[in-house]
Amino acid sequence: MPLKSPKNKGAAGEREAAEWLQKKFNLEHLPQRNLEQVRFKGKGRIQAGHDLIGFEPFGIEVKRQETLALRTWWRQAKIAAHKSHVPSIPVVMYRQNRKTWKFLIGAQWIGIEVGYIKLEAQEFQDWVNHILNRIAEGEDVCETIKL
């Protein structure tokens, strides 16, 4: 059986993550892969956005890798959120083979200024629902948390 290229594995991971989000949050529309996320400028690559779009206000960075690089991934998600043309809450959604999805969110959600915290799937679902409820009540959560 041929090995999957990292690019194909990443694309498959993004599709799998989008389907998971749609199912868990009963989304009317499937979040879409951001095909414009990496552009080439000169001889180098520049990041231009999140991996998935359509699950606002969350900026989802998807990683489907065996070797974990949580700090690097978190930094990438924060940069993408900062460069976004609309305020977004950075989230890293990652999974290793034969394991469940796990999530990184900003530590500021629990009162710590820097860093991230790891959430299991159910914790992430509860947190997202809490954030969406705050938004429904009229709160600008991005401003409240100073994103």
Backbone as a printed PyTorch tensor [residue, N CA C, xyz], in Angstrom:
tensor([[[  0.8490,  -1.1810,   0.0000],
         [  0.0000,   0.0000,   0.0000],
         [  0.8910,   1.2390,   0.0000]],

        [[  0.6730,   2.1720,  -0.9290],
         [  1.5140,   3.3640,  -0.9940],
         [  1.2730,   4.2800,   0.2030]],

        [[  2.3240,   4.9440,   0.6250],
         [  2.2010,   5.9050,   1.7090],
         [  1.5300,   7.1690,   1.2050]],

        [[  0.7170,   7.7650,   2.0650],
         [  0.0800,   9.0280,   1.7060],
         [  1.0990,  10.1540,   1.7840]],

        [[  1.0220,  11.0690,   0.8360],
         [  1.8920,  12.2330,   0.9140],
         [  1.3780,  13.1310,   2.0330]],

        [[  2.2570,  13.9110,   2.6600],
         [  1.7990,  14.8150,   3.7170],
         [  0.6980,  15.7630,   3.2430]],

        [[  0.7900,  16.2200,   1.9940],
         [ -0.2250,  17.1300,   1.4550],
         [ -1.5920,  16.4380,   1.3750]],

        [[ -1.6100,  15.1970,   0.8640],
         [ -2.8670,  14.4590,   0.7650],
         [ -3.4170,  14.1040,   2.1410]],

        [[ -2.5180,  13.7450,   3.0690],
         [ -2.9510,  13.4140,   4.4200],
         [ -3.5410,  14.6560,   5.0930]],

        [[ -2.9180,  15.8120,   4.8590],
         [ -3.4360,  17.0530,   5.4250],
         [ -4.8010,  17.3980,   4.8700]],

        [[ -4.9820,  17.2470,   3.5680],
         [ -6.2810,  17.5330,   2.9410],
         [ -7.3420,  16.5780,   3.4650]],

        [[ -6.9920,  15.2930,   3.5940],
         [ -7.9420,  14.3160,   4.1330],
         [ -8.2910,  14.6470,   5.5750]],

        [[ -7.2980,  15.0860,   6.3480],
         [ -7.5360,  15.4830,   7.7320],
         [ -8.4710,  16.6820,   7.8330]],

        [[ -8.2990,  17.6460,   6.9320],
         [ -9.1750,  18.8250,   6.9260],
         [-10.6110,  18.4330,   6.5850]],

        [[-10.7850,  17.5400,   5.6200],
         [-12.1410,  17.0790,   5.2780],
         [-12.7650,  16.3240,   6.4500]],

        [[-11.9740,  15.4640,   7.0870],
         [-12.4550,  14.7020,   8.2420],
         [-12.8350,  15.6410,   9.3910]],

        [[-12.0190,  16.6570,   9.6310],
         [-12.2930,  17.6190,  10.6980],
         [-13.5700,  18.4040,  10.4060]],

        [[-13.7520,  18.8140,   9.1540],
         [-14.9620,  19.5510,   8.7710],
         [-16.2060,  18.7040,   9.0040]],

        [[-16.1250,  17.4310,   8.6540],
         [-17.2600,  16.5350,   8.8640],
         [-17.5500,  16.3460,  10.3520]],

        [[-16.5020,  16.2420,  11.1610],
         [-16.6680,  16.1110,  12.6050],
         [-17.3800,  17.3390,  13.1680]],

        [[-16.9230,  18.5300,  12.7740],
         [-17.5430,  19.7680,  13.2600],
         [-19.0110,  19.8480,  12.8500]],

        [[-19.2940,  19.5010,  11.5960],
         [-20.6820,  19.5630,  11.1270],
         [-21.5640,  18.6170,  11.9350]],

        [[-21.0790,  17.4280,  12.1710],
         [-21.8640,  16.4350,  12.9150],
         [-22.0570,  16.8500,  14.3730]],

        [[-21.0050,  17.2380,  15.0410],
         [-21.0680,  17.5350,  16.4830],
         [-21.8450,  18.8050,  16.7980]],

        [[-21.8300,  19.7660,  15.8560],
         [-22.4980,  21.0440,  16.1200],
         [-23.7420,  21.2430,  15.2510]],

        [[-24.1710,  20.1890,  14.5920],
         [-25.3800,  20.2350,  13.7580],
         [-25.3630,  21.4320,  12.8110]],

        [[-24.2430,  21.6160,  12.1270],
         [-24.0950,  22.7500,  11.2240],
         [-24.8770,  22.5110,   9.9420]],

        [[-25.5460,  23.5410,   9.4810],
         [-26.3010,  23.4390,   8.2340],
         [-25.3740,  23.1960,   7.0500]],

        [[-24.2160,  23.8710,   7.0690],
         [-23.2620,  23.7430,   5.9740],
         [-21.9460,  23.1710,   6.4930]],

        [[-21.3420,  22.3470,   5.6860],
         [-20.0530,  21.7710,   6.0150],
         [-18.9900,  22.8640,   5.9610]],

        [[-18.1750,  23.0360,   7.0270],
         [-17.0530,  23.9760,   6.9140],
         [-16.1830,  23.5820,   5.7190]],

        [[-15.6460,  24.5670,   5.0480],
         [-14.8980,  24.3280,   3.8120],
         [-13.4020,  24.4500,   4.0460]],

        [[-12.6550,  23.6670,   3.2730],
         [-11.2070,  23.8130,   3.2820],
         [-10.8710,  25.1600,   2.6710]],

        [[ -9.9420,  25.8470,   3.2600],
         [ -9.4880,  27.1290,   2.7550],
         [ -8.3640,  26.8720,   1.7650]],

        [[ -8.7110,  26.8140,   0.4970],
         [ -7.7180,  26.4830,  -0.5210],
         [ -6.7420,  27.6220,  -0.7840]],

        [[ -7.0300,  28.7860,  -0.2440],
         [ -6.1330,  29.9410,  -0.4000],
         [ -5.2240,  30.1150,   0.8060]],

        [[ -5.1690,  29.1160,   1.6870],
         [ -4.4460,  29.2840,   2.9440],
         [ -2.9350,  29.4300,   2.7910]],

        [[ -2.3690,  28.8280,   1.7600],
         [ -0.9280,  28.9630,   1.5470],
         [ -0.7120,  29.4830,   0.1380]],

        [[ -0.0420,  30.5850,   0.0650],
         [  0.3010,  31.1620,  -1.2370],
         [  1.8090,  31.2690,  -1.3200]],

        [[  2.2940,  31.3030,  -2.5290],
         [  3.7280,  31.4260,  -2.7270],
         [  4.0580,  32.8650,  -3.1020]],

        [[  5.0740,  33.3970,  -2.4550],
         [  5.5080,  34.7630,  -2.7250],
         [  7.0180,  34.6920,  -2.9340]],

        [[  7.4220,  34.9960,  -4.1360],
         [  8.8470,  34.8580,  -4.4400],
         [  9.2320,  33.3960,  -4.3520]],

        [[ 10.2170,  33.1040,  -3.5170],
         [ 10.6620,  31.7220,  -3.3560],
         [ 10.1310,  31.0950,  -2.0700]],

        [[  9.3800,  31.8580,  -1.2850],
         [  8.9100,  31.3250,  -0.0120],
         [  7.3980,  31.2240,   0.0710]],

        [[  6.9330,  30.5410,   1.0980],
         [  5.5030,  30.3910,   1.3300],
         [  5.0690,  31.3810,   2.3990]],

        [[  3.8520,  31.8760,   2.2570],
         [  3.2900,  32.7100,   3.3120],
         [  1.9310,  32.1400,   3.6890]],

        [[  1.6370,  32.1750,   4.9610],
         [  0.3350,  31.7220,   5.4440],
         [ -0.6870,  32.8220,   5.2040]],

        [[ -1.8580,  32.4400,   4.7370],
         [ -2.8730,  33.4430,   4.4420],
         [ -4.2020,  33.1480,   5.1190]],

        [[ -4.2480,  32.2460,   6.0770],
         [ -5.5160,  32.0140,   6.7400],
         [ -5.6190,  30.6640,   7.3970]],

        [[ -6.8110,  30.4100,   7.9130],
         [ -7.0980,  29.1690,   8.6240],
         [ -7.3090,  28.0200,   7.6490]],

        [[ -7.2100,  26.7960,   8.1660],
         [ -7.4280,  25.6170,   7.3270],
         [ -8.8980,  25.4540,   6.9450]],

        [[ -9.7940,  25.7630,   7.8770],
         [-11.2300,  25.6170,   7.6220],
         [-11.9210,  26.9590,   7.7770]],

        [[-12.8620,  27.2230,   6.9040],
         [-13.6830,  28.4230,   7.0070],
         [-15.1480,  27.9890,   7.0580]],

        [[-15.9540,  28.8170,   7.7000],
         [-17.3720,  28.4990,   7.8040],
         [-17.7800,  28.0150,   9.1780]],

        [[-16.9110,  28.2090,  10.1790],
         [-17.2570,  27.8670,  11.5660],
         [-16.8870,  29.0580,  12.4520]],

        [[-17.3330,  30.2320,  11.9980],
         [-17.0190,  31.4640,  12.6960],
         [-17.7460,  31.4970,  14.0500]],

        [[-17.1110,  32.1240,  15.0340],
         [-15.9160,  32.9730,  14.9700],
         [-14.6080,  32.2190,  15.1820]],

        [[-14.6260,  30.9220,  14.9950],
         [-13.4400,  30.1170,  15.2680],
         [-12.5700,  29.9860,  14.0250]],

        [[-11.2920,  30.2050,  14.2010],
         [-10.3100,  30.0110,  13.1400],
         [ -9.6340,  28.6720,  13.3780]],

        [[-10.0010,  27.6790,  12.5800],
         [ -9.5670,  26.3010,  12.8250],
         [ -8.3120,  25.9600,  12.0310]],

        [[ -7.3020,  25.5270,  12.7440],
         [ -6.0700,  24.9960,  12.1600],
         [ -6.1090,  23.4920,  12.3970]],

        [[ -6.0500,  22.6880,  11.3360],
         [ -6.1840,  21.2340,  11.4380],
         [ -4.8290,  20.5680,  11.2540]],

        [[ -4.5260,  19.6310,  12.1500],
         [ -3.2840,  18.8660,  12.0580],
         [ -3.6160,  17.3940,  12.1970]],

        [[ -3.2070,  16.6290,  11.2150],
         [ -3.4310,  15.1760,  11.2150],
         [ -2.0590,  14.5380,  11.0750]],

        [[ -1.3290,  14.5100,  12.2130],
         [  0.0720,  14.0800,  12.1900],
         [  0.3700,  13.1890,  13.3760]],

        [[  1.3260,  12.2970,  13.1990],
         [  1.7370,  11.4110,  14.2770],
         [  2.6450,  12.1190,  15.2780]],

        [[  3.5360,  12.9420,  14.7620],
         [  4.4610,  13.6640,  15.6270],
         [  3.8150,  14.9880,  16.0380]],

        [[  3.6550,  15.1540,  17.3360],
         [  3.0000,  16.3640,  17.8360],
         [  3.9950,  17.5200,  17.9180]],

        [[  3.5370,  18.6910,  17.4840],
         [  4.3220,  19.9290,  17.5720],
         [  3.3760,  21.0170,  18.0710]],

        [[  2.8400,  20.8210,  19.2710],
         [  1.7600,  21.6730,  19.7740],
         [  2.1200,  23.1520,  19.8080]],

        [[  3.3070,  23.4860,  20.2930],
         [  3.6930,  24.9110,  20.3540],
         [  3.7460,  25.5370,  18.9720]],

        [[  4.3240,  24.8300,  18.0370],
         [  4.4240,  25.3340,  16.6640],
         [  3.0250,  25.5090,  16.0680]],

        [[  2.1740,  24.5180,  16.2510],
         [  0.8080,  24.5870,  15.7200],
         [  0.0350,  25.7290,  16.3490]],

        [[  0.2070,  25.9030,  17.6730],
         [ -0.5080,  26.9820,  18.3480],
         [ -0.0500,  28.3400,  17.8190]],

        [[  1.2410,  28.5010,  17.6560],
         [  1.7840,  29.7560,  17.1150],
         [  1.2130,  30.0150,  15.7160]],

        [[  1.1410,  28.9800,  14.8880],
         [  0.5910,  29.1060,  13.5410],
         [ -0.8810,  29.5400,  13.5930]],

        [[ -1.6590,  28.9450,  14.4880],
         [ -3.0800,  29.3000,  14.6090],
         [ -3.2470,  30.7450,  15.0710]],

        [[ -2.4110,  31.1690,  16.0070],
         [ -2.5020,  32.5570,  16.4950],
         [ -2.1340,  33.5550,  15.4040]],

        [[ -1.1110,  33.2430,  14.6130],
         [ -0.7150,  34.1320,  13.5190],
         [ -1.8390,  34.2300,  12.4940]],

        [[ -2.4380,  33.1010,  12.1330],
         [ -3.5450,  33.1090,  11.1690],
         [ -4.7190,  33.9240,  11.7090]],

        [[ -5.0140,  33.7900,  12.9880],
         [ -6.1160,  34.5550,  13.5860],
         [ -5.8020,  36.0510,  13.5770]],

        [[ -4.5610,  36.3850,  13.8710],
         [ -4.1500,  37.7950,  13.8900],
         [ -4.2180,  38.4150,  12.4970]],

        [[ -3.8710,  37.6350,  11.4650],
         [ -3.8790,  38.1400,  10.0910],
         [ -5.2630,  38.1110,   9.4530]],

        [[ -6.2040,  37.4740,  10.1190],
         [ -7.5530,  37.3480,   9.5690],
         [ -8.2040,  38.7180,   9.4240]],

        [[ -8.9960,  38.8970,   8.3560],
         [ -9.6600,  40.1860,   8.1280],
         [-10.8550,  40.3850,   9.0600]],

        [[-11.2860,  39.3340,   9.7560],
         [-12.3290,  39.4540,  10.7770],
         [-11.7980,  38.8300,  12.0610]],

        [[-12.2120,  39.3390,  13.2160],
         [-11.7370,  38.7370,  14.4660],
         [-12.1020,  37.2480,  14.5200]],

        [[-11.1440,  36.4460,  14.9110],
         [-11.4170,  35.0170,  15.0350],
         [-10.7160,  34.4620,  16.2650]],

        [[-11.2840,  33.3970,  16.7770],
         [-10.7520,  32.7180,  17.9560],
         [ -9.9200,  31.5360,  17.4600]],

        [[ -8.6020,  31.5670,  17.7060],
         [ -7.7680,  30.4800,  17.1950],
         [ -8.0280,  29.1610,  17.9140]],

        [[ -8.0910,  28.0930,  17.1160],
         [ -8.2710,  26.7310,  17.6260],
         [ -7.3920,  25.8110,  16.7950]],

        [[ -6.6870,  24.9190,  17.4610],
         [ -5.9690,  23.8500,  16.7660],
         [ -6.7390,  22.5680,  17.0330]],

        [[ -7.0750,  21.8870,  15.9590],
         [ -7.7930,  20.6120,  16.0170],
         [ -6.8150,  19.5720,  15.4890]],

        [[ -6.4110,  18.6090,  16.3280],
         [ -5.3910,  17.6600,  15.8920],
         [ -5.7610,  16.2250,  16.2640]],

        [[ -5.2150,  15.3110,  15.4550],
         [ -5.4890,  13.8950,  15.6920],
         [ -4.3420,  13.0500,  15.1610]],

        [[ -3.9780,  12.0560,  15.9400],
         [ -3.0220,  11.0440,  15.5130],
         [ -3.8010,   9.8120,  15.0530]],

        [[ -3.1300,   8.9140,  14.3500],
         [ -3.7840,   7.6890,  13.8800],
         [ -4.4200,   6.9270,  15.0410]],

        [[ -5.6230,   6.4260,  14.8060],
         [ -6.3560,   5.5940,  15.7550],
         [ -6.6130,   6.2850,  17.0850]],

        [[ -6.6420,   7.6080,  17.0880],
         [ -6.9480,   8.3780,  18.2980],
         [ -8.0430,   9.3820,  17.9830]],

        [[ -8.6200,   9.9470,  19.0270],
         [ -9.7080,  10.9130,  18.8560],
         [ -9.1420,  12.3200,  18.6450]],

        [[-10.0100,  13.1930,  18.1410],
         [ -9.6240,  14.5940,  17.9670],
         [ -9.3690,  15.2270,  19.3240]],

        [[ -8.3600,  16.0690,  19.3690],
         [ -8.0390,  16.8840,  20.5410],
         [ -7.9130,  18.3250,  20.0610]],

        [[ -7.9280,  19.2590,  21.0150],
         [ -8.0270,  20.6660,  20.6540],
         [ -7.1260,  21.5170,  21.5330]],

        [[ -6.6080,  22.5980,  20.9360],
         [ -5.8790,  23.6180,  21.6800],
         [ -6.6670,  24.9100,  21.5710]],

        [[ -6.8480,  25.5760,  22.7060],
         [ -7.4560,  26.9090,  22.7250],
         [ -6.5730,  27.8000,  23.5870]],

        [[ -6.7580,  29.1020,  23.4750],
         [ -5.9370,  30.0480,  24.2200],
         [ -6.1390,  29.9400,  25.7190]],

        [[ -5.0440,  30.0060,  26.4490],
         [ -5.1080,  29.9340,  27.9070],
         [ -5.8160,  31.1420,  28.5170]],

        [[ -5.9710,  32.2330,  27.7450],
         [ -6.6560,  33.4080,  28.2830],
         [ -8.1060,  33.1040,  28.6470]],

        [[ -8.6770,  32.0330,  28.0800],
         [-10.0590,  31.6590,  28.4070],
         [-10.1880,  31.1770,  29.8440]],

        [[ -9.0450,  30.8480,  30.4820],
         [ -9.0810,  30.4790,  31.8980],
         [ -8.2690,  31.4640,  32.7430]],

        [[ -7.9880,  32.6410,  32.1810],
         [ -7.3510,  33.7040,  32.9440],
         [ -5.8390,  33.7480,  32.9060]],

        [[ -5.2180,  32.9890,  32.0360],
         [ -3.7570,  33.0070,  31.8930],
         [ -3.4230,  33.7290,  30.5920]],

        [[ -2.5300,  34.6960,  30.6550],
         [ -2.2900,  35.5740,  29.5060],
         [ -1.6770,  34.9140,  28.2890]],

        [[ -0.7760,  33.9730,  28.4790],
         [ -0.0830,  33.3710,  27.3260],
         [ -0.2340,  31.8590,  27.3430]],

        [[ -0.0460,  31.2780,  26.1710],
         [ -0.0590,  29.8290,  26.0700],
         [ -1.4030,  29.2780,  25.6310]],

        [[ -1.5310,  27.9920,  25.7680],
         [ -2.7370,  27.2900,  25.3240],
         [ -3.1000,  26.2220,  26.3420]],

        [[ -4.3210,  25.7260,  26.2310],
         [ -4.7450,  24.5800,  27.0240],
         [ -5.2740,  23.5170,  26.0760]],

        [[ -5.1250,  22.2590,  26.4790],
         [ -5.5780,  21.1280,  25.6680],
         [ -6.9590,  20.6960,  26.1500]],

        [[ -7.8430,  20.4290,  25.2010],
         [ -9.1800,  19.9590,  25.5150],
         [ -9.4660,  18.6500,  24.7850]],

        [[-10.1880,  17.7770,  25.4520],
         [-10.7370,  16.5860,  24.8080],
         [-11.9710,  17.0110,  24.0290]],

        [[-12.5100,  16.1220,  23.2090],
         [-13.6210,  16.4620,  22.3250],
         [-14.8380,  16.9870,  23.0720]],

        [[-15.2600,  16.3250,  24.1420],
         [-16.4550,  16.7760,  24.8580],
         [-16.2290,  18.1320,  25.5260]],

        [[-15.0500,  18.3380,  26.0750],
         [-14.7200,  19.6330,  26.6770],
         [-14.7640,  20.7360,  25.6190]],

        [[-14.2260,  20.4300,  24.4380],
         [-14.2530,  21.4020,  23.3500],
         [-15.6880,  21.7310,  22.9510]],

        [[-16.5250,  20.7110,  22.8150],
         [-17.9220,  20.9390,  22.4590],
         [-18.6070,  21.8280,  23.5050]],

        [[-18.3760,  21.5490,  24.7680],
         [-18.9740,  22.3610,  25.8380],
         [-18.4870,  23.7980,  25.7680]],

        [[-17.1920,  23.9870,  25.5320],
         [-16.6180,  25.3300,  25.4560],
         [-17.1850,  26.0910,  24.2670]],

        [[-17.2410,  25.4460,  23.0950],
         [-17.7940,  26.1060,  21.9040],
         [-19.2420,  26.5170,  22.1530]],

        [[-20.0270,  25.6230,  22.7220],
         [-21.4270,  25.9650,  22.9970],
         [-21.5260,  27.1430,  23.9700]],

        [[-20.6300,  27.1970,  24.9520],
         [-20.6040,  28.3240,  25.8940],
         [-20.2820,  29.6310,  25.1540]],

        [[-19.2880,  29.5860,  24.2800],
         [-18.9100,  30.7850,  23.5110],
         [-20.0600,  31.2170,  22.6040]],

        [[-20.6770,  30.2670,  21.9170],
         [-21.7820,  30.6040,  21.0150],
         [-22.9700,  31.1800,  21.7850]],

        [[-23.2150,  30.6970,  22.9860],
         [-24.2870,  31.2610,  23.8220],
         [-23.9700,  32.6930,  24.2270]],

        [[-22.7100,  32.9630,  24.5730],
         [-22.3110,  34.3310,  24.9230],
         [-22.5030,  35.2680,  23.7390]],

        [[-22.1710,  34.7850,  22.5460],
         [-22.3470,  35.5940,  21.3400],
         [-23.8310,  35.8480,  21.0970]],

        [[-24.6530,  34.8200,  21.2640],
         [-26.1040,  34.9520,  21.0690],
         [-26.7080,  35.9730,  22.0250]],

        [[-26.0900,  36.1250,  23.1980],
         [-26.5500,  37.1090,  24.1800],
         [-26.0100,  38.5090,  23.8880]],

        [[-25.2590,  38.6530,  22.8000],
         [-24.7860,  39.9650,  22.3800],
         [-23.3790,  40.3180,  22.7970]],

        [[-22.6700,  39.4120,  23.4200],
         [-21.3100,  39.7070,  23.8590],
         [-20.3290,  39.5890,  22.6960]],

        [[-19.4070,  40.5230,  22.6040],
         [-18.3210,  40.4470,  21.6340],
         [-17.1690,  39.7130,  22.3180]],

        [[-17.1520,  38.3810,  22.2110],
         [-16.1830,  37.5890,  22.9530],
         [-14.7470,  37.8700,  22.5180]],

        [[-14.5520,  38.2010,  21.2650],
         [-13.1990,  38.5160,  20.8120],
         [-12.6670,  39.7670,  21.5060]],

        [[-13.5240,  40.7550,  21.6930],
         [-13.1300,  41.9850,  22.3930],
         [-12.9810,  41.7170,  23.8890]],

        [[-13.8880,  40.9440,  24.4610],
         [-13.8430,  40.6500,  25.8850],
         [-12.5260,  39.9910,  26.2680]],

        [[-12.0800,  39.0750,  25.4540],
         [-10.8940,  38.3140,  25.7690],
         [ -9.6300,  38.9540,  25.1680]],

        [[ -9.8230,  40.0500,  24.4350],
         [ -8.7150,  40.8130,  23.8370],
         [ -7.9190,  39.9980,  22.8310]],

        [[ -8.6530,  39.4190,  21.8910],
         [ -7.9870,  38.6500,  20.8260],
         [ -7.4410,  39.5930,  19.7730]]])
